[in-house]
PDB file of C-alpha atoms in Angstrom:
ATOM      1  CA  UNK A 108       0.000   0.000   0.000  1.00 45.00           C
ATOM      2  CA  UNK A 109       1.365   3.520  -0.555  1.00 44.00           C
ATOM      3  CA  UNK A 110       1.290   7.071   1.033  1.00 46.00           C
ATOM      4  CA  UNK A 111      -1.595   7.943  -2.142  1.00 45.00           C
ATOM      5  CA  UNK A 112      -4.590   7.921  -1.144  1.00 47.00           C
ATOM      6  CA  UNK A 113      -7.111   7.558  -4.075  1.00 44.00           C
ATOM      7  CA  UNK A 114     -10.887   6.425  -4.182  1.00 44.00           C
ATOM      8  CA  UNK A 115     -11.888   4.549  -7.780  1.00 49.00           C
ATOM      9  CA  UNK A 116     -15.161   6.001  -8.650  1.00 49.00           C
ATOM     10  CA  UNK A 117     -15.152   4.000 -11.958  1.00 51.00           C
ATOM     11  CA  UNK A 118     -18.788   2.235 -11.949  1.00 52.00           C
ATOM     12  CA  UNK A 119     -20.834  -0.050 -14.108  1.00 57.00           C
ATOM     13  CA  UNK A 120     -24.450   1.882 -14.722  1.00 58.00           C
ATOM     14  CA  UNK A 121     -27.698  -0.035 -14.285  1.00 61.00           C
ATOM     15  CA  UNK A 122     -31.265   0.879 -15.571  1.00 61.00           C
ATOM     16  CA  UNK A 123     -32.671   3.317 -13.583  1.00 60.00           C
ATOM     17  CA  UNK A 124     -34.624   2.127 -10.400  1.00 60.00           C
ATOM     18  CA  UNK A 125     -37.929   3.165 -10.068  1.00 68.00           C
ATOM     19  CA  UNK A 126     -37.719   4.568  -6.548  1.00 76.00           C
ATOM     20  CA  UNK A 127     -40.813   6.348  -4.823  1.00 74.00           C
ATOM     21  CA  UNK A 128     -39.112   8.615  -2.299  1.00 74.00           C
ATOM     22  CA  UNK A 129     -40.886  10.804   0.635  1.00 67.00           C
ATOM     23  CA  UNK A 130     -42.115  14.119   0.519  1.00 67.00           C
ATOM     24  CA  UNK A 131     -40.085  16.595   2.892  1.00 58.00           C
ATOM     25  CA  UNK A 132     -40.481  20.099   4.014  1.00 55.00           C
ATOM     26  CA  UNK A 133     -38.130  22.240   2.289  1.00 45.00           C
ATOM     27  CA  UNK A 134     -36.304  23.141   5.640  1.00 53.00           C
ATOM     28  CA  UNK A 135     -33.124  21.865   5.988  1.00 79.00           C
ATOM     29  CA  UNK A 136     -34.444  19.698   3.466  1.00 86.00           C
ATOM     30  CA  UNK A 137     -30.742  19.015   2.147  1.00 88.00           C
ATOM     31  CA  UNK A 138     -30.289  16.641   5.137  1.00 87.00           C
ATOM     32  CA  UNK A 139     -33.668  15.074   5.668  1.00 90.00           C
ATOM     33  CA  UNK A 140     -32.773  14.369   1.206  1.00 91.00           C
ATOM     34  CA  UNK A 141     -29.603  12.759   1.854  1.00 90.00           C
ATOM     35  CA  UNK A 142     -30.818  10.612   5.025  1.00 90.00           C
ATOM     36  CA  UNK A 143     -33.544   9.598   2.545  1.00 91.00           C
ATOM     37  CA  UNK A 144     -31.475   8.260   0.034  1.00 91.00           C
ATOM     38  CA  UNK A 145     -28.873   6.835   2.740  1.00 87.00           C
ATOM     39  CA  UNK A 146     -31.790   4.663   3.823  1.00 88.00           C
ATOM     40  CA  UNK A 147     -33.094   3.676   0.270  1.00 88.00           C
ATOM     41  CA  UNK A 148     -29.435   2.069  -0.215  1.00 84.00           C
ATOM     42  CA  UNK A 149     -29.166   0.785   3.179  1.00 81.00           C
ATOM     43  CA  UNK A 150     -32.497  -1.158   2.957  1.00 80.00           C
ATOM     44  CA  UNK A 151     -31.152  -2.726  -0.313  1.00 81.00           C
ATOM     45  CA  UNK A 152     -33.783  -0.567  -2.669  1.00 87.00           C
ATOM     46  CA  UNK A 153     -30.777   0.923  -4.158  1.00 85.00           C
ATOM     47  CA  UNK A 154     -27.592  -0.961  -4.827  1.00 84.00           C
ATOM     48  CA  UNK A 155     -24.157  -0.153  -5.995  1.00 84.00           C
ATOM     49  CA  UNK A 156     -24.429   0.913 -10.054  1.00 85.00           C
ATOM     50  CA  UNK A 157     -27.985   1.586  -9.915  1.00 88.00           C
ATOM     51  CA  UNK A 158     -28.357   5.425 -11.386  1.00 89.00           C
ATOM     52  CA  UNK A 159     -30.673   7.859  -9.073  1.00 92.00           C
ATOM     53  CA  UNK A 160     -33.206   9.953 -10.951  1.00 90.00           C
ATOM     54  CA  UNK A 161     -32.460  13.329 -12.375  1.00 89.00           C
ATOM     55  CA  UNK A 162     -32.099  16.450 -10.097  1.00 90.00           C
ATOM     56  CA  UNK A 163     -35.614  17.366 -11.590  1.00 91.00           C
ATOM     57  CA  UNK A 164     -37.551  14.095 -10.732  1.00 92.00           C
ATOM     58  CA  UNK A 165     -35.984  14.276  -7.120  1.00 93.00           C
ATOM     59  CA  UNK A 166     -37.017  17.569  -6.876  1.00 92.00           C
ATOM     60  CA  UNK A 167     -40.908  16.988  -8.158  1.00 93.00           C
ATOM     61  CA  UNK A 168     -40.549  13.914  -5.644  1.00 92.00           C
ATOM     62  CA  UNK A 169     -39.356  15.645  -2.586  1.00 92.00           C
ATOM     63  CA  UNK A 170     -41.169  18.463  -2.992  1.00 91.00           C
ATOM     64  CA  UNK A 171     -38.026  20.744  -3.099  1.00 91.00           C
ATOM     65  CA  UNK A 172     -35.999  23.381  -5.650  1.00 92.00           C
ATOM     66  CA  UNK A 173     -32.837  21.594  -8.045  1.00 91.00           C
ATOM     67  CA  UNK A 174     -30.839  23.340  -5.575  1.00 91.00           C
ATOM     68  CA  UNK A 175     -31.717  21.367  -2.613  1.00 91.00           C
ATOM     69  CA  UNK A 176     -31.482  18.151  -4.072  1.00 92.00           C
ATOM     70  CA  UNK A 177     -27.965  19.122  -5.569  1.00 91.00           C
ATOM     71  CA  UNK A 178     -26.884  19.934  -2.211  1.00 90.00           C
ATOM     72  CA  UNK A 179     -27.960  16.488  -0.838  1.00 91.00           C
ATOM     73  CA  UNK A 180     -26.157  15.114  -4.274  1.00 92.00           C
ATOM     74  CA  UNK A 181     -22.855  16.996  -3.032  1.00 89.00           C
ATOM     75  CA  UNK A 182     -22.743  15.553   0.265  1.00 87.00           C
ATOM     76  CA  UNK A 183     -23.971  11.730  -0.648  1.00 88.00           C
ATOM     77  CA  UNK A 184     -20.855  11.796  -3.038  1.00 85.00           C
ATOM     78  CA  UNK A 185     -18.549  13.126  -0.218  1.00 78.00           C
ATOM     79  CA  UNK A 186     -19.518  10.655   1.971  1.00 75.00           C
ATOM     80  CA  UNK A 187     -18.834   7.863  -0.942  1.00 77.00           C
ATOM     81  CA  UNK A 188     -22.283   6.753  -0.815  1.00 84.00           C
ATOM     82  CA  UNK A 189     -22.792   7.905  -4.954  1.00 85.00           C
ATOM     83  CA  UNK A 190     -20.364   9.347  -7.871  1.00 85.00           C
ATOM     84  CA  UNK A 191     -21.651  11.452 -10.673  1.00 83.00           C
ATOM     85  CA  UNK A 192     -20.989   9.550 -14.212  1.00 79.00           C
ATOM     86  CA  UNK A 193     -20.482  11.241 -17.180  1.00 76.00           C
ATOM     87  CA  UNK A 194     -22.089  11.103 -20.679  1.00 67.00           C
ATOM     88  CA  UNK A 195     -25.960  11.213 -22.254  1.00 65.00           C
ATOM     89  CA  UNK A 196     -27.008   7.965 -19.907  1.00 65.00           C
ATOM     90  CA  UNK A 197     -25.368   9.424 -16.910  1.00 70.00           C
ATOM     91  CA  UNK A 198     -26.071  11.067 -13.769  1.00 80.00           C
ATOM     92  CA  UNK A 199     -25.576  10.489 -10.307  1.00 88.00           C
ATOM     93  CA  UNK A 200     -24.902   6.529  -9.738  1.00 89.00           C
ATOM     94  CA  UNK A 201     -24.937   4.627  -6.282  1.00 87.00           C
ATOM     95  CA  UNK A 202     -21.284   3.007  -5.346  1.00 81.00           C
ATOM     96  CA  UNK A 203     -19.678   1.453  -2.477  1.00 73.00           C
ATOM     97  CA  UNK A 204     -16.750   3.814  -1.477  1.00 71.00           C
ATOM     98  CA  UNK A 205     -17.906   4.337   1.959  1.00 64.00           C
ATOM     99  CA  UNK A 206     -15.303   2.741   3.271  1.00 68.00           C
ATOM    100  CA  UNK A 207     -12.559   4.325   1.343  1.00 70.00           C
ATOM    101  CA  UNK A 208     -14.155   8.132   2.762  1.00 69.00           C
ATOM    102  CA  UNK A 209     -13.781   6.702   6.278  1.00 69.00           C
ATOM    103  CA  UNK A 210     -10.533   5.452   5.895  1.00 72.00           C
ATOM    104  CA  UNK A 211      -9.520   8.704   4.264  1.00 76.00           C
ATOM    105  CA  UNK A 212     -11.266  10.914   6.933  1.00 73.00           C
ATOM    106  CA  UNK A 213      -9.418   8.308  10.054  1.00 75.00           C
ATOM    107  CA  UNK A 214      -6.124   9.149   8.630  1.00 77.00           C
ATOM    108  CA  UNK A 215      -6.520  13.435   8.534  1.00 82.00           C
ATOM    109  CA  UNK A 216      -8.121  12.679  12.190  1.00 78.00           C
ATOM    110  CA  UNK A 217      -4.978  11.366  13.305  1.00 76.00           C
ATOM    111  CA  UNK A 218      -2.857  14.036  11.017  1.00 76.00           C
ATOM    112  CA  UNK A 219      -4.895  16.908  12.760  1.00 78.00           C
ATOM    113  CA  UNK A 220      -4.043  15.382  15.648  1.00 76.00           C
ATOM    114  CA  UNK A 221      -0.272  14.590  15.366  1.00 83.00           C
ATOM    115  CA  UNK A 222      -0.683  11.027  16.701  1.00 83.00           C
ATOM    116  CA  UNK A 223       2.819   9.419  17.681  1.00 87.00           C
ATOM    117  CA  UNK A 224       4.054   6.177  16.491  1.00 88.00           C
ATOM    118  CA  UNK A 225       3.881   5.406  20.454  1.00 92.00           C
ATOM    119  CA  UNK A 226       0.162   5.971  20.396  1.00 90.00           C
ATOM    120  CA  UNK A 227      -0.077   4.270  17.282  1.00 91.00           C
ATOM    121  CA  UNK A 228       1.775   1.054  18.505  1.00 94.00           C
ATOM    122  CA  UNK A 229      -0.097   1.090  21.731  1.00 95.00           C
ATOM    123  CA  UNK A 230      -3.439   1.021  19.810  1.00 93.00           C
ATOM    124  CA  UNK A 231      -2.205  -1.684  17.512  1.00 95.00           C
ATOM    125  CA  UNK A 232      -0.905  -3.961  20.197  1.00 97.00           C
ATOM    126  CA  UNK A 233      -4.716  -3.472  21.770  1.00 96.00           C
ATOM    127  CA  UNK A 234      -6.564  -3.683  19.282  1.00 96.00           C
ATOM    128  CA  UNK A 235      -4.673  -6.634  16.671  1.00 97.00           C
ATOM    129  CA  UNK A 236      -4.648  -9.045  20.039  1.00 97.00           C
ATOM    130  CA  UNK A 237      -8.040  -8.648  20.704  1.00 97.00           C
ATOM    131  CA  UNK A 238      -8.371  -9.554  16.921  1.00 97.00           C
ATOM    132  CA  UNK A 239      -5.973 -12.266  17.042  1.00 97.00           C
ATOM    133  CA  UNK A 240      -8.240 -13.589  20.002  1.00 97.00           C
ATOM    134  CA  UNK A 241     -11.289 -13.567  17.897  1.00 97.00           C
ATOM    135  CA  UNK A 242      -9.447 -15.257  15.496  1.00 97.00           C
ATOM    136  CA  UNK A 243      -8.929 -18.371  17.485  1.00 97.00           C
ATOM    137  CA  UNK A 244     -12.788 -18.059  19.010  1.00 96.00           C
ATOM    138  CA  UNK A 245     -13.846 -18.065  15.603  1.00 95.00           C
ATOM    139  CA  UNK A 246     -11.625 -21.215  13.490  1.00 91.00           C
ATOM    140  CA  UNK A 247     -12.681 -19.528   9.815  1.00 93.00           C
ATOM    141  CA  UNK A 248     -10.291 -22.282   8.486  1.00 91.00           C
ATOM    142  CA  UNK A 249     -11.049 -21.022   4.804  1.00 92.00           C
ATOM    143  CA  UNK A 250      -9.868 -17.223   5.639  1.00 93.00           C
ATOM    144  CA  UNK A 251      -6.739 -18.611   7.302  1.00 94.00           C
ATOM    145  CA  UNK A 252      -5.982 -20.594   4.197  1.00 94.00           C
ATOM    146  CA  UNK A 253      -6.329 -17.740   2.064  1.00 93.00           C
ATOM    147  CA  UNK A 254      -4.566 -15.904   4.112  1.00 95.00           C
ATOM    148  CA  UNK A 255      -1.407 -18.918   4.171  1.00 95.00           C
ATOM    149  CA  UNK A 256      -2.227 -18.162  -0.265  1.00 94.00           C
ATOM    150  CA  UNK A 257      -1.242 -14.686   0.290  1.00 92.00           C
ATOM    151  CA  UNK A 258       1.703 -14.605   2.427  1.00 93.00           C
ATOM    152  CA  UNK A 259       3.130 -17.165   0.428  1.00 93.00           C
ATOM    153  CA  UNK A 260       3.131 -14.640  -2.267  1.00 92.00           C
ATOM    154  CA  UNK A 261       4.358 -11.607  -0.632  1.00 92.00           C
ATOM    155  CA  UNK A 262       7.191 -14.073   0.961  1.00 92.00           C
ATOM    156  CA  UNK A 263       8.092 -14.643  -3.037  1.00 91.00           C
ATOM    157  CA  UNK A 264       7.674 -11.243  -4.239  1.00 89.00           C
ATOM    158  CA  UNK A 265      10.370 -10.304  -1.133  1.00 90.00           C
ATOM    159  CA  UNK A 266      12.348 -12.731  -2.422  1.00 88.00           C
ATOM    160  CA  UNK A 267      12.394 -11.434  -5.568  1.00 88.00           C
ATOM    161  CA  UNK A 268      13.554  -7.449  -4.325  1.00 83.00           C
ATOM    162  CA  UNK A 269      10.158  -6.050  -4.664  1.00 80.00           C
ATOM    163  CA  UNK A 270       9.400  -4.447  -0.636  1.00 70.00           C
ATOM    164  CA  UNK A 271       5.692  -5.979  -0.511  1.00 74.00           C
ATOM    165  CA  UNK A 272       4.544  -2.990   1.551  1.00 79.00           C
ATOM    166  CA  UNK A 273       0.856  -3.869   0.646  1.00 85.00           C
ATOM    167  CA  UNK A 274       0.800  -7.075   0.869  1.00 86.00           C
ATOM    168  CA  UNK A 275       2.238  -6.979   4.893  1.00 89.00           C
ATOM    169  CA  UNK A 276      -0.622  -4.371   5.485  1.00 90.00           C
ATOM    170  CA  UNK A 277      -3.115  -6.897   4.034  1.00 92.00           C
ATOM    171  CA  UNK A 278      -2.524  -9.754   6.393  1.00 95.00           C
ATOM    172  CA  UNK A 279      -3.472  -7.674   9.234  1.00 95.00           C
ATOM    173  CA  UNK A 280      -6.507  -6.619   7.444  1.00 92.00           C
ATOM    174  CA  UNK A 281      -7.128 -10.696   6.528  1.00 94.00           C
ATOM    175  CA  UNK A 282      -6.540 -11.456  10.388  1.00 96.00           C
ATOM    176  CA  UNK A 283      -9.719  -9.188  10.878  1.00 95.00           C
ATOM    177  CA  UNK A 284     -11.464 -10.909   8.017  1.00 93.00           C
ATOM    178  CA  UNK A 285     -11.088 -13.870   9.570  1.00 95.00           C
ATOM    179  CA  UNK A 286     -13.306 -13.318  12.868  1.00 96.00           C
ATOM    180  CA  UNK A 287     -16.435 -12.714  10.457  1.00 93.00           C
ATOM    181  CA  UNK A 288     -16.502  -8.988  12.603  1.00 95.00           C
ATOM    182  CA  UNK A 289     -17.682  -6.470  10.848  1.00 90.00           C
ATOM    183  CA  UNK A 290     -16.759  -3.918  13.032  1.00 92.00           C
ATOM    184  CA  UNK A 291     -13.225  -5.759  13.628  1.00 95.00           C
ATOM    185  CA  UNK A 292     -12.950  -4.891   9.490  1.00 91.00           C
ATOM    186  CA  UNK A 293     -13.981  -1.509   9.399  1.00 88.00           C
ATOM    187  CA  UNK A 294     -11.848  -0.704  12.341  1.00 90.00           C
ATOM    188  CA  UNK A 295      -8.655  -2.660  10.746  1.00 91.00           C
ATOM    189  CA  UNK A 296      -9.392  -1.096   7.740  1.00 87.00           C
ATOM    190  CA  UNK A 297      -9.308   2.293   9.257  1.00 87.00           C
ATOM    191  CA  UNK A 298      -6.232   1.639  11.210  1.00 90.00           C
ATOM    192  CA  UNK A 299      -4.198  -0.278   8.470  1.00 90.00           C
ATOM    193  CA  UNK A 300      -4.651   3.198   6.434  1.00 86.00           C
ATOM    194  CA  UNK A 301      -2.838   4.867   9.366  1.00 87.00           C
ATOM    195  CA  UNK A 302       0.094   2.833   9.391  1.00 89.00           C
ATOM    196  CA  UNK A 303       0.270   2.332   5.570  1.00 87.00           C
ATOM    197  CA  UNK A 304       0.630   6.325   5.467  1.00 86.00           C
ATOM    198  CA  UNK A 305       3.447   5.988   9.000  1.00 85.00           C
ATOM    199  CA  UNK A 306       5.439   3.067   6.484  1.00 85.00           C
ATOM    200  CA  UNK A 307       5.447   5.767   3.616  1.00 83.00           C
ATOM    201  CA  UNK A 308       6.388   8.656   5.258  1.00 82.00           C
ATOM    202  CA  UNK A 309       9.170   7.127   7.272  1.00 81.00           C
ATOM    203  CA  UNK A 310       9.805   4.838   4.260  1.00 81.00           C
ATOM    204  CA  UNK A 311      10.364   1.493   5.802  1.00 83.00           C
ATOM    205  CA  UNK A 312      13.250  -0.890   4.254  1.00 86.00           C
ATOM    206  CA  UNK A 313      13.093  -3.868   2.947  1.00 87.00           C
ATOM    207  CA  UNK A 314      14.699  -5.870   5.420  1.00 90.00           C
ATOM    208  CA  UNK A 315      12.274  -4.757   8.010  1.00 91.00           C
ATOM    209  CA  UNK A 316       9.410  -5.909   5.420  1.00 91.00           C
ATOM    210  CA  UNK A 317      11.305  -9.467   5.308  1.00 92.00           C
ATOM    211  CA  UNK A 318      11.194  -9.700   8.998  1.00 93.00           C
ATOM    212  CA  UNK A 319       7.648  -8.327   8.845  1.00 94.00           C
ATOM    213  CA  UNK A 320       6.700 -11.401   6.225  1.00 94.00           C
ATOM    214  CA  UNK A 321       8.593 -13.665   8.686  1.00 95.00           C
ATOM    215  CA  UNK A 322       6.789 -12.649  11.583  1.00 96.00           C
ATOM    216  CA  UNK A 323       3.524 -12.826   9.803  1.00 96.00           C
ATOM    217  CA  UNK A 324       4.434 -16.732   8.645  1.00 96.00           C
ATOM    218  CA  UNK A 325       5.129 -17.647  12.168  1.00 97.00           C
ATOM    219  CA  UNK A 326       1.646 -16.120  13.492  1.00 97.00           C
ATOM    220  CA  UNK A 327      -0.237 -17.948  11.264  1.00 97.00           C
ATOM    221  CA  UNK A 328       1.957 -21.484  11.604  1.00 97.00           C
ATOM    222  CA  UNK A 329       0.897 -20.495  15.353  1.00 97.00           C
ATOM    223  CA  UNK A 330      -2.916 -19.789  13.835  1.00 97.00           C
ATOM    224  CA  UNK A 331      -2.762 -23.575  11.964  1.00 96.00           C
ATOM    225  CA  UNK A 332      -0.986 -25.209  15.190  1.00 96.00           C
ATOM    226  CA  UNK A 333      -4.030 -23.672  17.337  1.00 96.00           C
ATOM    227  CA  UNK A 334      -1.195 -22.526  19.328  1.00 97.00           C
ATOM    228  CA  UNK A 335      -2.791 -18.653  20.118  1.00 97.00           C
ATOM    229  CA  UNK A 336       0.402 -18.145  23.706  1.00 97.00           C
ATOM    230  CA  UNK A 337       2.911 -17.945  20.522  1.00 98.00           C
ATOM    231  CA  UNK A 338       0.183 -16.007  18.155  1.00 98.00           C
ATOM    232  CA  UNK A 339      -0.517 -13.272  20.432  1.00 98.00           C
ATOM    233  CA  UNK A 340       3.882 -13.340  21.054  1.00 97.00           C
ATOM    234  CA  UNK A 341       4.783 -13.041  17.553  1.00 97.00           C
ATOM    235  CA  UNK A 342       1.721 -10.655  17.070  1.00 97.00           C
ATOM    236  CA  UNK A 343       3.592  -8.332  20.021  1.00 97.00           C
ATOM    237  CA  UNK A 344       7.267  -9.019  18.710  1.00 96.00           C
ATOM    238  CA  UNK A 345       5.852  -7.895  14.896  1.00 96.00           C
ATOM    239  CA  UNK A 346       4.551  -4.770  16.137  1.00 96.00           C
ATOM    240  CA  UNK A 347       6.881  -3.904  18.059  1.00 96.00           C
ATOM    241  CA  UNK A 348       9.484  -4.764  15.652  1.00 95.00           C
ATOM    242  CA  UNK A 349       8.097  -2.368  13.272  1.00 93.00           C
ATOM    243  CA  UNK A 350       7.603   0.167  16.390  1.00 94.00           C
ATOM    244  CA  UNK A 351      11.800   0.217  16.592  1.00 93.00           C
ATOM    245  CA  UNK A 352      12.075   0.732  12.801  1.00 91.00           C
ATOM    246  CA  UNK A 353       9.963   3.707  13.021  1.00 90.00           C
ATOM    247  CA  UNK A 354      11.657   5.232  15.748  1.00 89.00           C
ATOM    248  CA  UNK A 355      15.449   4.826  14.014  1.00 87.00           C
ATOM    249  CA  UNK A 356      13.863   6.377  10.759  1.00 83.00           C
ATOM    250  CA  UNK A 357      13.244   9.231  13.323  1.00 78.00           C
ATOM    251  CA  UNK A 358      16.071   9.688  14.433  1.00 77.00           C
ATOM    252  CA  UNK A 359      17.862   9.531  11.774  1.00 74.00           C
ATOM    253  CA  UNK A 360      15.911  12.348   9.653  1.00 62.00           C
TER     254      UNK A 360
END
């Protein structure tokens, strides 16, 4: 994963769906517009690629000026829940980039807030064994084979010079995949962003992503062996290991 941060807003359009929304009162009608069409998509109505109605319809629907409804537009596609497509058949089209906004807005949360690599490695010590725990509770034998698939890969790719940054940020993300926690994903999600932007800024080597890799391997033999004392002390030694490799790079510059 690098330092960019980038949401793809490239969709496939479907046929318009035919979508009978609430009249509102025009005040603060923005809001009650937007809340509206959050719950339309929500409740499965409205799923990704499916193309809203013009401004105009909305506006005869809601009982509201062009205006209005643009507004609620504007903020729908700022919070990633739609993207305007261009061209005659176009308009604005429902997509799932939620996720990518909250990542985005997690990482300038912790920018405006000049968060440490101490606080950071605190969290992630917290919040990855509680994880890790999960994953033993749960046994999603699948996931942890996948996961095996992928490490495997990034292990080769190492091997090969390339520094695998993204693939070492996904097993942490697949370790949350594995307890079947929603939340657990968002929040990995979330704080795998964080750290992805920490390993670009203080541009991590390549030897520490080798030892990374290693670590990784040996928490999931540990995962396999049903072995979760050594899990949770591999899980501690990777963090930290990365912790120390943060804290030379600041030194040093």
């Amino acid at each position: 994963m690098s330092g960019k941060r980038a949401t793809d807003n490239k969709v496939t359009a479907h046929k318009k769906a035919p979508v009978v929304f609430a009249r509102l009162q025009a005040k603060r009608a923005f809001e009650q517009i937007s809340a509206e069409i959050k719950r339309i998509i929500f409740s499965g109505v409205l799923k990704p690629g499916d193309i809203l109605p013009s401004e105009l319809h909305l506006a005869a629907q809601f009982g509201v000026s062009r205006q209005t409804v643009r507004e609620a537009l504007r903020r729908l596609e700022a919070s990633g829940f739609i993207a305007t497509q261009k061209g005659a058949s176009g308009g604005p089209v429902v997509v799932d980039t939620i996720l990518n906004s909250m990542n985005d807005l997690f990482l300038d949360a912790f920018l405006v807030k000049k968060v440490t690599t101490e606080e950071l490695t605190r969290a992630r010590l917290d919040i990855e064994k509680m994880v890790l725990k999960n994953v033993f509770e749960v046994k999603d034998r699948k996931t942890i084979a996948h996961i095996r698939q992928t490490l495997e890969e990034t292990e080769k790719k190492l091997k090969q010079g390339s520094d695998e940054f993204e693939g070492n940020i996904r097993f942490h993300k697949q370790l949350a995949e594995a307890t079947g926690n929603h939340v657990y994903i968002i929040l990995m999600e979330s704080l795998m962003t964080v750290v992805a932007h920490f390993h670009s800024v203080l541009q991590i080597d390549i030897r520490t992503m080798k030892r990374a890799c290693k670590a990784h391997l040996s928490i999931l033999d540990a995962i396999e062996k049903d072995d979760e004392p050594r899990a949770q002390a591999e899980l501690e030694k990777d963090i930290l290991d990365i912790y120390r490799a943060y804290k030379r790079t600041e030194e040093t510059h």
